[in-house]
Amino acid sequence: MNTSLPILPTISTTFIVLSAITVAIGWYLIKQRKIEAHMKAMTVAAIFAVIFFIIYASRTIFIGNTAFGGPADIEIYYTIFLIFHITLATVGAVFGIISLVTGYKKNLKRHRKLGPITSVIWFFTGITGVVVYLLLYVFYSGGETTSVIKAILGF
């Protein structure tokens, strides 16, 4: 088990967890018919998700992605899981934007249909994100980190 955790992945993972928790709170609030509180919670969840994305994208561009550093015999399972997580996160982000827009525009018929699906997807995105973090930085030491700029420009 790794005893030294990298600061930016730890911070960004914290924000995605906060986003998922806040989505769960927002879901609870709407079940209680507390519409104003629901809107505030979902707005905060979106802000947490945007903060995560800014940290993640900045780190990926300037510092880089960290390769899986665990045993070679489970790397394929990690890669499949990572692809699942990335797909879930992408779908969740698109659904999240649509859900926020439909909610703010008071298109409640569409929002009520899409919101619960979005919430479940986003919650599982948070969970799978934590698993990716644990596999990359806690259970195993991360592999090589290469920045996108370095990879593109060949430095």
PDB file of C-alpha atoms in Angstrom:
ATOM      1  CA  MET A   1       0.000   0.000   0.000  1.00  0.00           C
ATOM      2  CA  ASN A   2       1.295   3.449  -0.974  1.00  0.00           C
ATOM      3  CA  THR A   3       1.907   5.816   1.953  1.00  0.00           C
ATOM      4  CA  SER A   4       2.547   9.002  -0.057  1.00  0.00           C
ATOM      5  CA  LEU A   5      -0.513  10.315  -1.888  1.00  0.00           C
ATOM      6  CA  PRO A   6      -0.221  12.813  -4.768  1.00  0.00           C
ATOM      7  CA  ILE A   7      -1.898  16.100  -3.908  1.00  0.00           C
ATOM      8  CA  LEU A   8      -3.764  16.985  -7.126  1.00  0.00           C
ATOM      9  CA  PRO A   9      -5.389  13.568  -7.695  1.00  0.00           C
ATOM     10  CA  THR A  10      -6.359  13.509  -4.018  1.00  0.00           C
ATOM     11  CA  ILE A  11      -7.938  16.972  -4.244  1.00  0.00           C
ATOM     12  CA  SER A  12      -9.746  16.257  -7.524  1.00  0.00           C
ATOM     13  CA  THR A  13     -11.083  12.926  -6.238  1.00  0.00           C
ATOM     14  CA  THR A  14     -12.313  14.700  -3.117  1.00  0.00           C
ATOM     15  CA  PHE A  15     -14.287  17.125  -5.294  1.00  0.00           C
ATOM     16  CA  ILE A  16     -15.919  14.361  -7.334  1.00  0.00           C
ATOM     17  CA  VAL A  17     -16.899  12.611  -4.098  1.00  0.00           C
ATOM     18  CA  LEU A  18     -18.335  15.874  -2.758  1.00  0.00           C
ATOM     19  CA  SER A  19     -20.246  16.243  -6.021  1.00  0.00           C
ATOM     20  CA  ALA A  20     -21.731  12.746  -5.731  1.00  0.00           C
ATOM     21  CA  ILE A  21     -22.671  13.286  -2.079  1.00  0.00           C
ATOM     22  CA  THR A  22     -24.293  16.617  -2.906  1.00  0.00           C
ATOM     23  CA  VAL A  23     -26.258  14.988  -5.751  1.00  0.00           C
ATOM     24  CA  ALA A  24     -27.532  12.396  -3.251  1.00  0.00           C
ATOM     25  CA  ILE A  25     -28.528  15.217  -0.880  1.00  0.00           C
ATOM     26  CA  GLY A  26     -30.289  17.013  -3.739  1.00  0.00           C
ATOM     27  CA  TRP A  27     -32.157  13.849  -4.637  1.00  0.00           C
ATOM     28  CA  TYR A  28     -33.269  13.470  -1.004  1.00  0.00           C
ATOM     29  CA  LEU A  29     -34.374  17.112  -0.896  1.00  0.00           C
ATOM     30  CA  ILE A  30     -36.545  16.816  -3.997  1.00  0.00           C
ATOM     31  CA  LYS A  31     -38.186  13.700  -2.553  1.00  0.00           C
ATOM     32  CA  GLN A  32     -39.075  15.927   0.418  1.00  0.00           C
ATOM     33  CA  ARG A  33     -40.495  18.510  -2.060  1.00  0.00           C
ATOM     34  CA  LYS A  34     -37.913  21.077  -0.943  1.00  0.00           C
ATOM     35  CA  ILE A  35     -37.476  22.508  -4.429  1.00  0.00           C
ATOM     36  CA  GLU A  36     -35.377  25.568  -3.563  1.00  0.00           C
ATOM     37  CA  ALA A  37     -32.981  23.519  -1.425  1.00  0.00           C
ATOM     38  CA  HIS A  38     -32.827  20.886  -4.187  1.00  0.00           C
ATOM     39  CA  MET A  39     -31.829  23.521  -6.740  1.00  0.00           C
ATOM     40  CA  LYS A  40     -29.116  24.858  -4.444  1.00  0.00           C
ATOM     41  CA  ALA A  41     -27.745  21.381  -3.727  1.00  0.00           C
ATOM     42  CA  MET A  42     -27.638  20.471  -7.408  1.00  0.00           C
ATOM     43  CA  THR A  43     -25.936  23.780  -8.236  1.00  0.00           C
ATOM     44  CA  VAL A  44     -23.295  23.089  -5.587  1.00  0.00           C
ATOM     45  CA  ALA A  45     -22.893  19.538  -6.951  1.00  0.00           C
ATOM     46  CA  ALA A  46     -22.305  20.992 -10.419  1.00  0.00           C
ATOM     47  CA  ILE A  47     -19.753  23.475  -9.042  1.00  0.00           C
ATOM     48  CA  PHE A  48     -17.896  20.627  -7.310  1.00  0.00           C
ATOM     49  CA  ALA A  49     -17.922  18.667 -10.586  1.00  0.00           C
ATOM     50  CA  VAL A  50     -16.561  21.657 -12.521  1.00  0.00           C
ATOM     51  CA  ILE A  51     -13.791  22.156  -9.945  1.00  0.00           C
ATOM     52  CA  PHE A  52     -12.932  18.463 -10.299  1.00  0.00           C
ATOM     53  CA  PHE A  53     -12.831  18.779 -14.084  1.00  0.00           C
ATOM     54  CA  ILE A  54     -10.623  21.904 -14.033  1.00  0.00           C
ATOM     55  CA  ILE A  55      -8.106  20.215 -11.707  1.00  0.00           C
ATOM     56  CA  TYR A  56      -8.241  16.942 -13.655  1.00  0.00           C
ATOM     57  CA  ALA A  57      -7.912  18.570 -17.100  1.00  0.00           C
ATOM     58  CA  SER A  58      -5.131  20.913 -15.964  1.00  0.00           C
ATOM     59  CA  ARG A  59      -3.223  18.072 -14.386  1.00  0.00           C
ATOM     60  CA  THR A  60      -3.680  15.882 -17.459  1.00  0.00           C
ATOM     61  CA  ILE A  61      -2.474  18.591 -19.841  1.00  0.00           C
ATOM     62  CA  PHE A  62       0.449  19.962 -17.840  1.00  0.00           C
ATOM     63  CA  ILE A  63       1.568  17.131 -15.548  1.00  0.00           C
ATOM     64  CA  GLY A  64       0.063  14.111 -17.244  1.00  0.00           C
ATOM     65  CA  ASN A  65      -1.843  10.921 -16.764  1.00  0.00           C
ATOM     66  CA  THR A  66      -0.468   8.258 -14.484  1.00  0.00           C
ATOM     67  CA  ALA A  67      -0.175   4.765 -15.891  1.00  0.00           C
ATOM     68  CA  PHE A  68      -1.376   1.782 -13.877  1.00  0.00           C
ATOM     69  CA  GLY A  69       1.463   0.644 -11.618  1.00  0.00           C
ATOM     70  CA  GLY A  70      -0.068  -2.574 -10.327  1.00  0.00           C
ATOM     71  CA  PRO A  71       0.616  -6.155 -11.373  1.00  0.00           C
ATOM     72  CA  ALA A  72       0.649  -6.793 -15.122  1.00  0.00           C
ATOM     73  CA  ASP A  73      -1.795  -9.695 -14.793  1.00  0.00           C
ATOM     74  CA  ILE A  74      -4.603  -7.368 -13.612  1.00  0.00           C
ATOM     75  CA  GLU A  75      -3.779  -4.395 -15.837  1.00  0.00           C
ATOM     76  CA  ILE A  76      -6.330  -5.482 -18.462  1.00  0.00           C
ATOM     77  CA  TYR A  77      -9.073  -5.522 -15.810  1.00  0.00           C
ATOM     78  CA  TYR A  78      -8.007  -2.060 -14.652  1.00  0.00           C
ATOM     79  CA  THR A  79      -8.080  -0.806 -18.251  1.00  0.00           C
ATOM     80  CA  ILE A  80     -11.574  -2.213 -18.874  1.00  0.00           C
ATOM     81  CA  PHE A  81     -12.772  -0.682 -15.592  1.00  0.00           C
ATOM     82  CA  LEU A  82     -11.164   2.657 -16.529  1.00  0.00           C
ATOM     83  CA  ILE A  83     -12.916   2.661 -19.913  1.00  0.00           C
ATOM     84  CA  PHE A  84     -16.214   1.952 -18.124  1.00  0.00           C
ATOM     85  CA  HIS A  85     -15.541   4.824 -15.698  1.00  0.00           C
ATOM     86  CA  ILE A  86     -14.616   7.283 -18.467  1.00  0.00           C
ATOM     87  CA  THR A  87     -17.735   6.335 -20.453  1.00  0.00           C
ATOM     88  CA  LEU A  88     -19.913   6.698 -17.356  1.00  0.00           C
ATOM     89  CA  ALA A  89     -18.330  10.073 -16.523  1.00  0.00           C
ATOM     90  CA  THR A  90     -18.818  11.380 -20.055  1.00  0.00           C
ATOM     91  CA  VAL A  91     -22.451  10.274 -20.236  1.00  0.00           C
ATOM     92  CA  GLY A  92     -23.015  11.596 -16.704  1.00  0.00           C
ATOM     93  CA  ALA A  93     -21.534  14.992 -17.579  1.00  0.00           C
ATOM     94  CA  VAL A  94     -23.718  15.351 -20.694  1.00  0.00           C
ATOM     95  CA  PHE A  95     -26.827  14.214 -18.805  1.00  0.00           C
ATOM     96  CA  GLY A  96     -25.857  16.526 -15.928  1.00  0.00           C
ATOM     97  CA  ILE A  97     -25.674  19.568 -18.177  1.00  0.00           C
ATOM     98  CA  ILE A  98     -29.013  18.699 -19.780  1.00  0.00           C
ATOM     99  CA  SER A  99     -30.584  18.073 -16.361  1.00  0.00           C
ATOM    100  CA  LEU A 100     -29.334  21.406 -15.017  1.00  0.00           C
ATOM    101  CA  VAL A 101     -30.535  23.304 -18.083  1.00  0.00           C
ATOM    102  CA  THR A 102     -33.975  21.660 -18.064  1.00  0.00           C
ATOM    103  CA  GLY A 103     -34.286  22.328 -14.324  1.00  0.00           C
ATOM    104  CA  TYR A 104     -33.323  25.998 -14.580  1.00  0.00           C
ATOM    105  CA  LYS A 105     -35.567  26.498 -17.618  1.00  0.00           C
ATOM    106  CA  LYS A 106     -38.455  24.878 -15.702  1.00  0.00           C
ATOM    107  CA  ASN A 107     -38.858  22.156 -18.348  1.00  0.00           C
ATOM    108  CA  LEU A 108     -39.990  19.938 -15.508  1.00  0.00           C
ATOM    109  CA  LYS A 109     -41.451  17.118 -17.585  1.00  0.00           C
ATOM    110  CA  ARG A 110     -38.059  16.399 -19.167  1.00  0.00           C
ATOM    111  CA  HIS A 111     -36.169  17.239 -15.973  1.00  0.00           C
ATOM    112  CA  ARG A 112     -38.208  14.794 -13.873  1.00  0.00           C
ATOM    113  CA  LYS A 113     -37.555  12.066 -16.433  1.00  0.00           C
ATOM    114  CA  LEU A 114     -33.834  12.699 -16.843  1.00  0.00           C
ATOM    115  CA  GLY A 115     -32.900  13.823 -13.304  1.00  0.00           C
ATOM    116  CA  PRO A 116     -33.124  10.448 -11.543  1.00  0.00           C
ATOM    117  CA  ILE A 117     -31.177   8.717 -14.334  1.00  0.00           C
ATOM    118  CA  THR A 118     -28.534  11.442 -14.227  1.00  0.00           C
ATOM    119  CA  SER A 119     -28.250  11.179 -10.445  1.00  0.00           C
ATOM    120  CA  VAL A 120     -27.664   7.423 -10.537  1.00  0.00           C
ATOM    121  CA  ILE A 121     -25.094   7.742 -13.328  1.00  0.00           C
ATOM    122  CA  TRP A 122     -23.299  10.542 -11.487  1.00  0.00           C
ATOM    123  CA  PHE A 123     -23.307   8.680  -8.191  1.00  0.00           C
ATOM    124  CA  PHE A 124     -21.730   5.627  -9.851  1.00  0.00           C
ATOM    125  CA  THR A 125     -19.252   7.897 -11.631  1.00  0.00           C
ATOM    126  CA  GLY A 126     -18.133   9.121  -8.220  1.00  0.00           C
ATOM    127  CA  ILE A 127     -17.815   5.574  -6.871  1.00  0.00           C
ATOM    128  CA  THR A 128     -15.873   4.297  -9.894  1.00  0.00           C
ATOM    129  CA  GLY A 129     -13.676   7.411  -9.759  1.00  0.00           C
ATOM    130  CA  VAL A 130     -12.720   6.597  -6.193  1.00  0.00           C
ATOM    131  CA  VAL A 131     -11.900   3.011  -7.222  1.00  0.00           C
ATOM    132  CA  VAL A 132      -9.647   4.293 -10.045  1.00  0.00           C
ATOM    133  CA  TYR A 133      -7.933   6.621  -7.549  1.00  0.00           C
ATOM    134  CA  LEU A 134      -7.445   3.781  -5.049  1.00  0.00           C
ATOM    135  CA  LEU A 135      -5.992   1.496  -7.732  1.00  0.00           C
ATOM    136  CA  LEU A 136      -3.640   4.165  -9.069  1.00  0.00           C
ATOM    137  CA  TYR A 137      -2.420   5.773  -5.867  1.00  0.00           C
ATOM    138  CA  VAL A 138      -3.332   3.767  -2.753  1.00  0.00           C
ATOM    139  CA  PHE A 139      -3.288   0.026  -3.442  1.00  0.00           C
ATOM    140  CA  TYR A 140      -0.419   0.298  -5.949  1.00  0.00           C
ATOM    141  CA  SER A 141       2.185   2.928  -6.698  1.00  0.00           C
ATOM    142  CA  GLY A 142       1.300   4.804  -9.859  1.00  0.00           C
ATOM    143  CA  GLY A 143       3.241   4.061 -13.012  1.00  0.00           C
ATOM    144  CA  GLU A 144       4.902   6.602 -15.275  1.00  0.00           C
ATOM    145  CA  THR A 145       3.244  10.006 -15.670  1.00  0.00           C
ATOM    146  CA  THR A 146       3.434  11.689 -19.077  1.00  0.00           C
ATOM    147  CA  SER A 147       1.894  15.063 -19.896  1.00  0.00           C
ATOM    148  CA  VAL A 148      -0.205  15.547 -22.989  1.00  0.00           C
ATOM    149  CA  ILE A 149       2.032  18.445 -24.051  1.00  0.00           C
ATOM    150  CA  LYS A 150       5.126  16.256 -23.723  1.00  0.00           C
ATOM    151  CA  ALA A 151       3.455  13.375 -25.570  1.00  0.00           C
ATOM    152  CA  ILE A 152       2.330  15.636 -28.445  1.00  0.00           C
ATOM    153  CA  LEU A 153       5.509  17.697 -28.793  1.00  0.00           C
ATOM    154  CA  GLY A 154       7.840  14.764 -28.124  1.00  0.00           C
ATOM    155  CA  PHE A 155       9.983  16.360 -25.395  1.00  0.00           C
TER     156      PHE A 155
END
